[in-house]
Amino acid sequence: MAKEEITAEVQQLVETELRKGASNSRIANLLDLPYKEAVDIIETIKEDLRPDVGDEIIFSFRDEPMEGVIEKLLTNSAIVRINWNHSSERMHDLVEEKTVVNFKDIEGFKNQVDEE
């Protein structure tokens, strides 16, 4: 399946499962595809999924909506500067100016949400 053949449904499923930390074999099973073909799709989607420094992200902390800008990437997480204009005021006492957000906890990217 070439990159242009990846449907929105497949993209969403793979992204969701990757954020949950699902194995390639589980994702292949969910897609009902041979392992090798599924890995090609997973790798293509992973390349597009990994955030970059400067990305504006949306995430939740203790079920409160939060937004911030990635300042540094770690292996499976990022250092994020909180945007308090678009984040829950209730979190001011609990969260510093910056926090660590696991990639799996990123709910979306600000530019993707604005486009929809």
mmCIF file of N, CA and C in Angstrom:
data_model
loop_
_atom_site.group_PDB
_atom_site.id
_atom_site.type_symbol
_atom_site.label_atom_id
_atom_site.label_comp_id
_atom_site.label_asym_id
_atom_site.label_seq_id
_atom_site.Cartn_x
_atom_site.Cartn_y
_atom_site.Cartn_z
ATOM 1 N N MET A 1 0.861 -1.180 0.000
ATOM 2 C CA MET A 1 0.000 0.000 0.000
ATOM 3 C C MET A 1 0.901 1.234 0.000
ATOM 4 N N ALA A 2 0.826 2.011 -1.024
ATOM 5 C CA ALA A 2 1.645 3.219 -1.142
ATOM 6 C C ALA A 2 1.096 4.306 -0.225
ATOM 7 N N LYS A 3 1.924 5.306 0.032
ATOM 8 C CA LYS A 3 1.547 6.375 0.944
ATOM 9 C C LYS A 3 0.216 7.015 0.559
ATOM 10 N N GLU A 4 0.017 7.263 -0.739
ATOM 11 C CA GLU A 4 -1.207 7.915 -1.170
ATOM 12 C C GLU A 4 -2.444 7.020 -1.011
ATOM 13 N N GLU A 5 -2.218 5.715 -0.775
ATOM 14 C CA GLU A 5 -3.334 4.789 -0.601
ATOM 15 C C GLU A 5 -3.750 4.644 0.859
ATOM 16 N N ILE A 6 -3.052 5.302 1.773
ATOM 17 C CA ILE A 6 -3.415 5.215 3.185
ATOM 18 C C ILE A 6 -4.650 6.075 3.412
ATOM 19 N N THR A 7 -5.744 5.429 3.775
ATOM 20 C CA THR A 7 -7.002 6.156 3.981
ATOM 21 C C THR A 7 -6.973 6.883 5.320
ATOM 22 N N ALA A 8 -7.874 7.836 5.480
ATOM 23 C CA ALA A 8 -7.992 8.587 6.734
ATOM 24 C C ALA A 8 -8.313 7.637 7.889
ATOM 25 N N GLU A 9 -9.133 6.624 7.597
ATOM 26 C CA GLU A 9 -9.517 5.649 8.629
ATOM 27 C C GLU A 9 -8.301 4.850 9.106
ATOM 28 N N VAL A 10 -7.485 4.387 8.158
ATOM 29 C CA VAL A 10 -6.268 3.640 8.499
ATOM 30 C C VAL A 10 -5.305 4.542 9.266
ATOM 31 N N GLN A 11 -5.144 5.758 8.781
ATOM 32 C CA GLN A 11 -4.259 6.729 9.434
ATOM 33 C C GLN A 11 -4.669 6.929 10.888
ATOM 34 N N GLN A 12 -5.953 7.151 11.129
ATOM 35 C CA GLN A 12 -6.470 7.389 12.480
ATOM 36 C C GLN A 12 -6.257 6.172 13.375
ATOM 37 N N LEU A 13 -6.558 4.989 12.855
ATOM 38 C CA LEU A 13 -6.390 3.759 13.631
ATOM 39 C C LEU A 13 -4.940 3.568 14.037
ATOM 40 N N VAL A 14 -4.030 3.706 13.083
ATOM 41 C CA VAL A 14 -2.607 3.492 13.365
ATOM 42 C C VAL A 14 -2.098 4.539 14.352
ATOM 43 N N GLU A 15 -2.451 5.801 14.156
ATOM 44 C CA GLU A 15 -2.014 6.848 15.081
ATOM 45 C C GLU A 15 -2.504 6.573 16.497
ATOM 46 N N THR A 16 -3.769 6.195 16.622
ATOM 47 C CA THR A 16 -4.341 5.899 17.936
ATOM 48 C C THR A 16 -3.605 4.742 18.597
ATOM 49 N N GLU A 17 -3.387 3.679 17.849
ATOM 50 C CA GLU A 17 -2.707 2.504 18.412
ATOM 51 C C GLU A 17 -1.249 2.811 18.760
ATOM 52 N N LEU A 18 -0.576 3.603 17.934
ATOM 53 C CA LEU A 18 0.811 3.981 18.231
ATOM 54 C C LEU A 18 0.882 4.800 19.512
ATOM 55 N N ARG A 19 -0.078 5.699 19.688
ATOM 56 C CA ARG A 19 -0.094 6.504 20.917
ATOM 57 C C ARG A 19 -0.334 5.632 22.151
ATOM 58 N N LYS A 20 -1.074 4.552 21.977
ATOM 59 C CA LYS A 20 -1.314 3.620 23.079
ATOM 60 C C LYS A 20 -0.107 2.727 23.334
ATOM 61 N N GLY A 21 0.836 2.710 22.383
ATOM 62 C CA GLY A 21 2.015 1.871 22.534
ATOM 63 C C GLY A 21 1.812 0.459 22.005
ATOM 64 N N ALA A 22 0.846 0.276 21.115
ATOM 65 C CA ALA A 22 0.556 -1.052 20.552
ATOM 66 C C ALA A 22 1.730 -1.546 19.702
ATOM 67 N N SER A 23 1.890 -2.850 19.667
ATOM 68 C CA SER A 23 2.960 -3.461 18.870
ATOM 69 C C SER A 23 2.580 -3.452 17.391
ATOM 70 N N ASN A 24 3.597 -3.594 16.540
ATOM 71 C CA ASN A 24 3.344 -3.658 15.096
ATOM 72 C C ASN A 24 2.452 -4.838 14.747
ATOM 73 N N SER A 25 2.655 -5.961 15.417
ATOM 74 C CA SER A 25 1.842 -7.141 15.092
ATOM 75 C C SER A 25 0.372 -6.922 15.467
ATOM 76 N N ARG A 26 0.126 -6.218 16.563
ATOM 77 C CA ARG A 26 -1.272 -5.918 16.929
ATOM 78 C C ARG A 26 -1.908 -4.999 15.882
ATOM 79 N N ILE A 27 -1.164 -3.978 15.460
ATOM 80 C CA ILE A 27 -1.694 -3.054 14.455
ATOM 81 C C ILE A 27 -1.942 -3.792 13.138
ATOM 82 N N ALA A 28 -1.023 -4.674 12.750
ATOM 83 C CA ALA A 28 -1.204 -5.470 11.525
ATOM 84 C C ALA A 28 -2.482 -6.298 11.623
ATOM 85 N N ASN A 29 -2.711 -6.878 12.785
ATOM 86 C CA ASN A 29 -3.908 -7.685 13.006
ATOM 87 C C ASN A 29 -5.167 -6.820 12.901
ATOM 88 N N LEU A 30 -5.138 -5.629 13.498
ATOM 89 C CA LEU A 30 -6.292 -4.731 13.427
ATOM 90 C C LEU A 30 -6.565 -4.273 11.994
ATOM 91 N N LEU A 31 -5.489 -4.086 11.230
ATOM 92 C CA LEU A 31 -5.645 -3.666 9.830
ATOM 93 C C LEU A 31 -5.996 -4.836 8.918
ATOM 94 N N ASP A 32 -5.870 -6.046 9.448
ATOM 95 C CA ASP A 32 -6.108 -7.268 8.681
ATOM 96 C C ASP A 32 -5.194 -7.310 7.446
ATOM 97 N N LEU A 33 -3.902 -7.022 7.694
ATOM 98 C CA LEU A 33 -2.892 -7.017 6.632
ATOM 99 C C LEU A 33 -1.725 -7.917 7.028
ATOM 100 N N PRO A 34 -0.974 -8.404 6.034
ATOM 101 C CA PRO A 34 0.251 -9.139 6.359
ATOM 102 C C PRO A 34 1.201 -8.221 7.124
ATOM 103 N N TYR A 35 1.974 -8.806 8.034
ATOM 104 C CA TYR A 35 2.851 -8.049 8.920
ATOM 105 C C TYR A 35 3.751 -7.085 8.152
ATOM 106 N N LYS A 36 4.439 -7.576 7.120
ATOM 107 C CA LYS A 36 5.398 -6.753 6.380
ATOM 108 C C LYS A 36 4.717 -5.534 5.740
ATOM 109 N N GLU A 37 3.555 -5.743 5.166
ATOM 110 C CA GLU A 37 2.815 -4.640 4.544
ATOM 111 C C GLU A 37 2.358 -3.629 5.600
ATOM 112 N N ALA A 38 1.910 -4.147 6.739
ATOM 113 C CA ALA A 38 1.466 -3.268 7.822
ATOM 114 C C ALA A 38 2.631 -2.442 8.374
ATOM 115 N N VAL A 39 3.809 -3.051 8.501
ATOM 116 C CA VAL A 39 4.976 -2.323 9.006
ATOM 117 C C VAL A 39 5.340 -1.169 8.077
ATOM 118 N N ASP A 40 5.228 -1.364 6.772
ATOM 119 C CA ASP A 40 5.495 -0.282 5.823
ATOM 120 C C ASP A 40 4.548 0.900 6.069
ATOM 121 N N ILE A 41 3.282 0.601 6.282
ATOM 122 C CA ILE A 41 2.292 1.641 6.562
ATOM 123 C C ILE A 41 2.593 2.316 7.892
ATOM 124 N N ILE A 42 2.889 1.505 8.909
ATOM 125 C CA ILE A 42 3.174 2.034 10.243
ATOM 126 C C ILE A 42 4.371 2.981 10.197
ATOM 127 N N GLU A 43 5.427 2.580 9.505
ATOM 128 C CA GLU A 43 6.631 3.415 9.416
ATOM 129 C C GLU A 43 6.329 4.733 8.701
ATOM 130 N N THR A 44 5.528 4.678 7.645
ATOM 131 C CA THR A 44 5.149 5.896 6.921
ATOM 132 C C THR A 44 4.385 6.843 7.841
ATOM 133 N N ILE A 45 3.446 6.303 8.586
ATOM 134 C CA ILE A 45 2.630 7.125 9.483
ATOM 135 C C ILE A 45 3.473 7.636 10.650
ATOM 136 N N LYS A 46 4.379 6.811 11.167
ATOM 137 C CA LYS A 46 5.257 7.226 12.267
ATOM 138 C C LYS A 46 6.090 8.442 11.889
ATOM 139 N N GLU A 47 6.581 8.467 10.660
ATOM 140 C CA GLU A 47 7.388 9.601 10.198
ATOM 141 C C GLU A 47 6.595 10.896 10.264
ATOM 142 N N ASP A 48 5.325 10.823 9.910
ATOM 143 C CA ASP A 48 4.471 12.008 9.932
ATOM 144 C C ASP A 48 3.968 12.330 11.345
ATOM 145 N N LEU A 49 3.974 11.335 12.217
ATOM 146 C CA LEU A 49 3.385 11.475 13.547
ATOM 147 C C LEU A 49 4.331 12.100 14.555
ATOM 148 N N ARG A 50 5.618 11.842 14.430
ATOM 149 C CA ARG A 50 6.579 12.330 15.427
ATOM 150 C C ARG A 50 6.585 13.861 15.435
ATOM 151 N N PRO A 51 6.395 14.440 16.616
ATOM 152 C CA PRO A 51 6.382 15.896 16.702
ATOM 153 C C PRO A 51 7.777 16.493 16.536
ATOM 154 N N ASP A 52 7.829 17.776 16.274
ATOM 155 C CA ASP A 52 9.086 18.501 16.131
ATOM 156 C C ASP A 52 9.126 19.645 17.133
ATOM 157 N N VAL A 53 10.324 20.129 17.401
ATOM 158 C CA VAL A 53 10.488 21.310 18.242
ATOM 159 C C VAL A 53 9.733 22.464 17.574
ATOM 160 N N GLY A 54 8.982 23.198 18.363
ATOM 161 C CA GLY A 54 8.205 24.320 17.841
ATOM 162 C C GLY A 54 6.756 23.984 17.548
ATOM 163 N N ASP A 55 6.410 22.688 17.505
ATOM 164 C CA ASP A 55 5.017 22.300 17.262
ATOM 165 C C ASP A 55 4.135 22.731 18.438
ATOM 166 N N GLU A 56 2.965 23.257 18.116
ATOM 167 C CA GLU A 56 1.975 23.579 19.140
ATOM 168 C C GLU A 56 1.093 22.349 19.310
ATOM 169 N N ILE A 57 1.037 21.830 20.542
ATOM 170 C CA ILE A 57 0.293 20.597 20.783
ATOM 171 C C ILE A 57 -0.875 20.820 21.739
ATOM 172 N N ILE A 58 -1.802 19.885 21.658
ATOM 173 C CA ILE A 58 -2.952 19.843 22.554
ATOM 174 C C ILE A 58 -2.829 18.539 23.337
ATOM 175 N N PHE A 59 -2.989 18.625 24.655
ATOM 176 C CA PHE A 59 -2.914 17.431 25.509
ATOM 177 C C PHE A 59 -3.791 17.662 26.727
ATOM 178 N N SER A 60 -3.989 16.615 27.503
ATOM 179 C CA SER A 60 -4.764 16.728 28.738
ATOM 180 C C SER A 60 -3.875 16.389 29.919
ATOM 181 N N PHE A 61 -4.098 17.087 31.011
ATOM 182 C CA PHE A 61 -3.418 16.780 32.260
ATOM 183 C C PHE A 61 -4.486 16.712 33.326
ATOM 184 N N ARG A 62 -4.639 15.548 33.946
ATOM 185 C CA ARG A 62 -5.705 15.320 34.935
ATOM 186 C C ARG A 62 -7.069 15.717 34.373
ATOM 187 N N ASP A 63 -7.303 15.291 33.142
ATOM 188 C CA ASP A 63 -8.565 15.522 32.434
ATOM 189 C C ASP A 63 -8.859 17.002 32.165
ATOM 190 N N GLU A 64 -7.864 17.845 32.260
ATOM 191 C CA GLU A 64 -8.025 19.261 31.938
ATOM 192 C C GLU A 64 -7.341 19.552 30.603
ATOM 193 N N PRO A 65 -7.994 20.324 29.738
ATOM 194 C CA PRO A 65 -7.385 20.645 28.432
ATOM 195 C C PRO A 65 -6.179 21.565 28.590
ATOM 196 N N MET A 66 -5.109 21.230 27.874
ATOM 197 C CA MET A 66 -3.876 22.013 27.941
ATOM 198 C C MET A 66 -3.327 22.195 26.530
ATOM 199 N N GLU A 67 -2.597 23.277 26.333
ATOM 200 C CA GLU A 67 -1.888 23.521 25.083
ATOM 201 C C GLU A 67 -0.499 24.021 25.420
ATOM 202 N N GLY A 68 0.430 23.762 24.501
ATOM 203 C CA GLY A 68 1.783 24.239 24.707
ATOM 204 C C GLY A 68 2.627 24.074 23.461
ATOM 205 N N VAL A 69 3.860 24.569 23.547
ATOM 206 C CA VAL A 69 4.800 24.504 22.437
ATOM 207 C C VAL A 69 5.970 23.615 22.837
ATOM 208 N N ILE A 70 6.316 22.661 21.980
ATOM 209 C CA ILE A 70 7.429 21.759 22.252
ATOM 210 C C ILE A 70 8.740 22.533 22.169
ATOM 211 N N GLU A 71 9.531 22.447 23.242
ATOM 212 C CA GLU A 71 10.833 23.118 23.269
ATOM 213 C C GLU A 71 11.991 22.153 23.088
ATOM 214 N N LYS A 72 11.796 20.887 23.503
ATOM 215 C CA LYS A 72 12.864 19.901 23.386
ATOM 216 C C LYS A 72 12.246 18.518 23.252
ATOM 217 N N LEU A 73 12.822 17.693 22.371
ATOM 218 C CA LEU A 73 12.346 16.325 22.190
ATOM 219 C C LEU A 73 13.221 15.368 22.983
ATOM 220 N N LEU A 74 12.580 14.428 23.653
ATOM 221 C CA LEU A 74 13.264 13.335 24.329
ATOM 222 C C LEU A 74 12.919 12.062 23.562
ATOM 223 N N THR A 75 13.269 10.910 24.078
ATOM 224 C CA THR A 75 13.033 9.667 23.349
ATOM 225 C C THR A 75 11.545 9.424 23.078
ATOM 226 N N ASN A 76 10.727 9.443 24.107
ATOM 227 C CA ASN A 76 9.295 9.182 23.957
ATOM 228 C C ASN A 76 8.432 10.300 24.520
ATOM 229 N N SER A 77 9.043 11.447 24.746
ATOM 230 C CA SER A 77 8.310 12.564 25.333
ATOM 231 C C SER A 77 8.942 13.883 24.895
ATOM 232 N N ALA A 78 8.334 14.967 25.342
ATOM 233 C CA ALA A 78 8.818 16.292 24.961
ATOM 234 C C ALA A 78 8.694 17.246 26.142
ATOM 235 N N ILE A 79 9.605 18.202 26.197
ATOM 236 C CA ILE A 79 9.499 19.306 27.150
ATOM 237 C C ILE A 79 8.612 20.347 26.477
ATOM 238 N N VAL A 80 7.533 20.729 27.160
ATOM 239 C CA VAL A 80 6.533 21.622 26.578
ATOM 240 C C VAL A 80 6.350 22.859 27.450
ATOM 241 N N ARG A 81 6.414 24.044 26.822
ATOM 242 C CA ARG A 81 6.105 25.294 27.517
ATOM 243 C C ARG A 81 4.590 25.486 27.417
ATOM 244 N N ILE A 82 3.935 25.611 28.563
ATOM 245 C CA ILE A 82 2.480 25.728 28.622
ATOM 246 C C ILE A 82 2.014 27.081 28.075
ATOM 247 N N ASN A 83 0.976 27.047 27.248
ATOM 248 C CA ASN A 83 0.324 28.255 26.774
ATOM 249 C C ASN A 83 -0.887 28.467 27.685
ATOM 250 N N TRP A 84 -0.733 29.334 28.679
ATOM 251 C CA TRP A 84 -1.784 29.501 29.682
ATOM 252 C C TRP A 84 -3.018 30.215 29.130
ATOM 253 N N ASN A 85 -2.910 30.876 27.989
ATOM 254 C CA ASN A 85 -4.085 31.518 27.387
ATOM 255 C C ASN A 85 -5.087 30.493 26.870
ATOM 256 N N HIS A 86 -4.603 29.261 26.574
ATOM 257 C CA HIS A 86 -5.477 28.213 26.031
ATOM 258 C C HIS A 86 -5.464 26.955 26.892
ATOM 259 N N SER A 87 -5.087 27.097 28.154
ATOM 260 C CA SER A 87 -5.022 25.940 29.051
ATOM 261 C C SER A 87 -5.864 26.210 30.289
ATOM 262 N N SER A 88 -6.199 25.142 30.969
ATOM 263 C CA SER A 88 -7.053 25.228 32.146
ATOM 264 C C SER A 88 -6.400 26.052 33.258
ATOM 265 N N GLU A 89 -7.100 27.076 33.713
ATOM 266 C CA GLU A 89 -6.603 27.914 34.817
ATOM 267 C C GLU A 89 -6.452 27.088 36.094
ATOM 268 N N ARG A 90 -7.253 26.057 36.250
ATOM 269 C CA ARG A 90 -7.211 25.219 37.456
ATOM 270 C C ARG A 90 -5.876 24.515 37.626
ATOM 271 N N MET A 91 -5.108 24.409 36.535
ATOM 272 C CA MET A 91 -3.824 23.706 36.580
ATOM 273 C C MET A 91 -2.653 24.619 36.966
ATOM 274 N N HIS A 92 -2.914 25.916 37.118
ATOM 275 C CA HIS A 92 -1.835 26.865 37.433
ATOM 276 C C HIS A 92 -1.045 26.466 38.677
ATOM 277 N N ASP A 93 -1.723 25.964 39.693
ATOM 278 C CA ASP A 93 -1.045 25.596 40.943
ATOM 279 C C ASP A 93 -0.310 24.266 40.843
ATOM 280 N N LEU A 94 -0.683 23.424 39.889
ATOM 281 C CA LEU A 94 -0.084 22.090 39.782
ATOM 282 C C LEU A 94 1.028 21.983 38.753
ATOM 283 N N VAL A 95 0.959 22.798 37.711
ATOM 284 C CA VAL A 95 1.886 22.661 36.590
ATOM 285 C C VAL A 95 2.792 23.894 36.534
ATOM 286 N N GLU A 96 4.070 23.634 36.371
ATOM 287 C CA GLU A 96 5.036 24.721 36.217
ATOM 288 C C GLU A 96 4.875 25.353 34.839
ATOM 289 N N GLU A 97 5.756 26.267 34.519
ATOM 290 C CA GLU A 97 5.760 26.927 33.218
ATOM 291 C C GLU A 97 6.002 25.925 32.092
ATOM 292 N N LYS A 98 6.799 24.889 32.410
ATOM 293 C CA LYS A 98 7.090 23.816 31.455
ATOM 294 C C LYS A 98 6.726 22.485 32.100
ATOM 295 N N THR A 99 6.443 21.494 31.237
ATOM 296 C CA THR A 99 6.156 20.157 31.730
ATOM 297 C C THR A 99 6.619 19.137 30.701
ATOM 298 N N VAL A 100 6.686 17.882 31.114
ATOM 299 C CA VAL A 100 7.029 16.791 30.213
ATOM 300 C C VAL A 100 5.729 16.133 29.763
ATOM 301 N N VAL A 101 5.582 15.962 28.453
ATOM 302 C CA VAL A 101 4.396 15.321 27.891
ATOM 303 C C VAL A 101 4.847 14.106 27.086
ATOM 304 N N ASN A 102 4.317 12.927 27.429
ATOM 305 C CA ASN A 102 4.609 11.719 26.651
ATOM 306 C C ASN A 102 3.962 11.844 25.286
ATOM 307 N N PHE A 103 4.639 11.330 24.252
ATOM 308 C CA PHE A 103 4.082 11.384 22.901
ATOM 309 C C PHE A 103 2.694 10.757 22.862
ATOM 310 N N LYS A 104 2.497 9.682 23.605
ATOM 311 C CA LYS A 104 1.196 8.996 23.562
ATOM 312 C C LYS A 104 0.071 9.846 24.150
ATOM 313 N N ASP A 105 0.432 10.874 24.938
ATOM 314 C CA ASP A 105 -0.578 11.746 25.540
ATOM 315 C C ASP A 105 -0.903 12.969 24.691
ATOM 316 N N ILE A 106 -0.203 13.134 23.576
ATOM 317 C CA ILE A 106 -0.505 14.245 22.674
ATOM 318 C C ILE A 106 -1.804 13.909 21.943
ATOM 319 N N GLU A 107 -2.793 14.763 22.108
ATOM 320 C CA GLU A 107 -4.103 14.518 21.498
ATOM 321 C C GLU A 107 -4.197 15.096 20.099
ATOM 322 N N GLY A 108 -3.348 16.056 19.809
ATOM 323 C CA GLY A 108 -3.375 16.653 18.486
ATOM 324 C C GLY A 108 -2.377 17.778 18.385
ATOM 325 N N PHE A 109 -2.266 18.287 17.184
ATOM 326 C CA PHE A 109 -1.392 19.410 16.911
ATOM 327 C C PHE A 109 -2.259 20.601 16.584
ATOM 328 N N LYS A 110 -1.943 21.746 17.139
ATOM 329 C CA LYS A 110 -2.762 22.947 16.977
ATOM 330 C C LYS A 110 -3.048 23.260 15.513
ATOM 331 N N ASN A 111 -2.047 23.169 14.634
ATOM 332 C CA ASN A 111 -2.275 23.483 13.221
ATOM 333 C C ASN A 111 -3.218 22.489 12.559
ATOM 334 N N GLN A 112 -3.251 21.221 13.015
ATOM 335 C CA GLN A 112 -4.192 20.243 12.453
ATOM 336 C C GLN A 112 -5.616 20.574 12.889
ATOM 337 N N VAL A 113 -5.788 20.944 14.145
ATOM 338 C CA VAL A 113 -7.118 21.239 14.667
ATOM 339 C C VAL A 113 -7.670 22.487 14.008
ATOM 340 N N ASP A 114 -6.831 23.513 13.809
ATOM 341 C CA ASP A 114 -7.278 24.758 13.185
ATOM 342 C C ASP A 114 -7.738 24.539 11.736
ATOM 343 N N GLU A 115 -7.120 23.562 11.048
ATOM 344 C CA GLU A 115 -7.454 23.302 9.647
ATOM 345 C C GLU A 115 -8.814 22.636 9.494
ATOM 346 N N GLU A 116 -9.255 21.926 10.501
ATOM 347 C CA GLU A 116 -10.506 21.155 10.390
ATOM 348 C C GLU A 116 -11.737 22.003 10.581
#
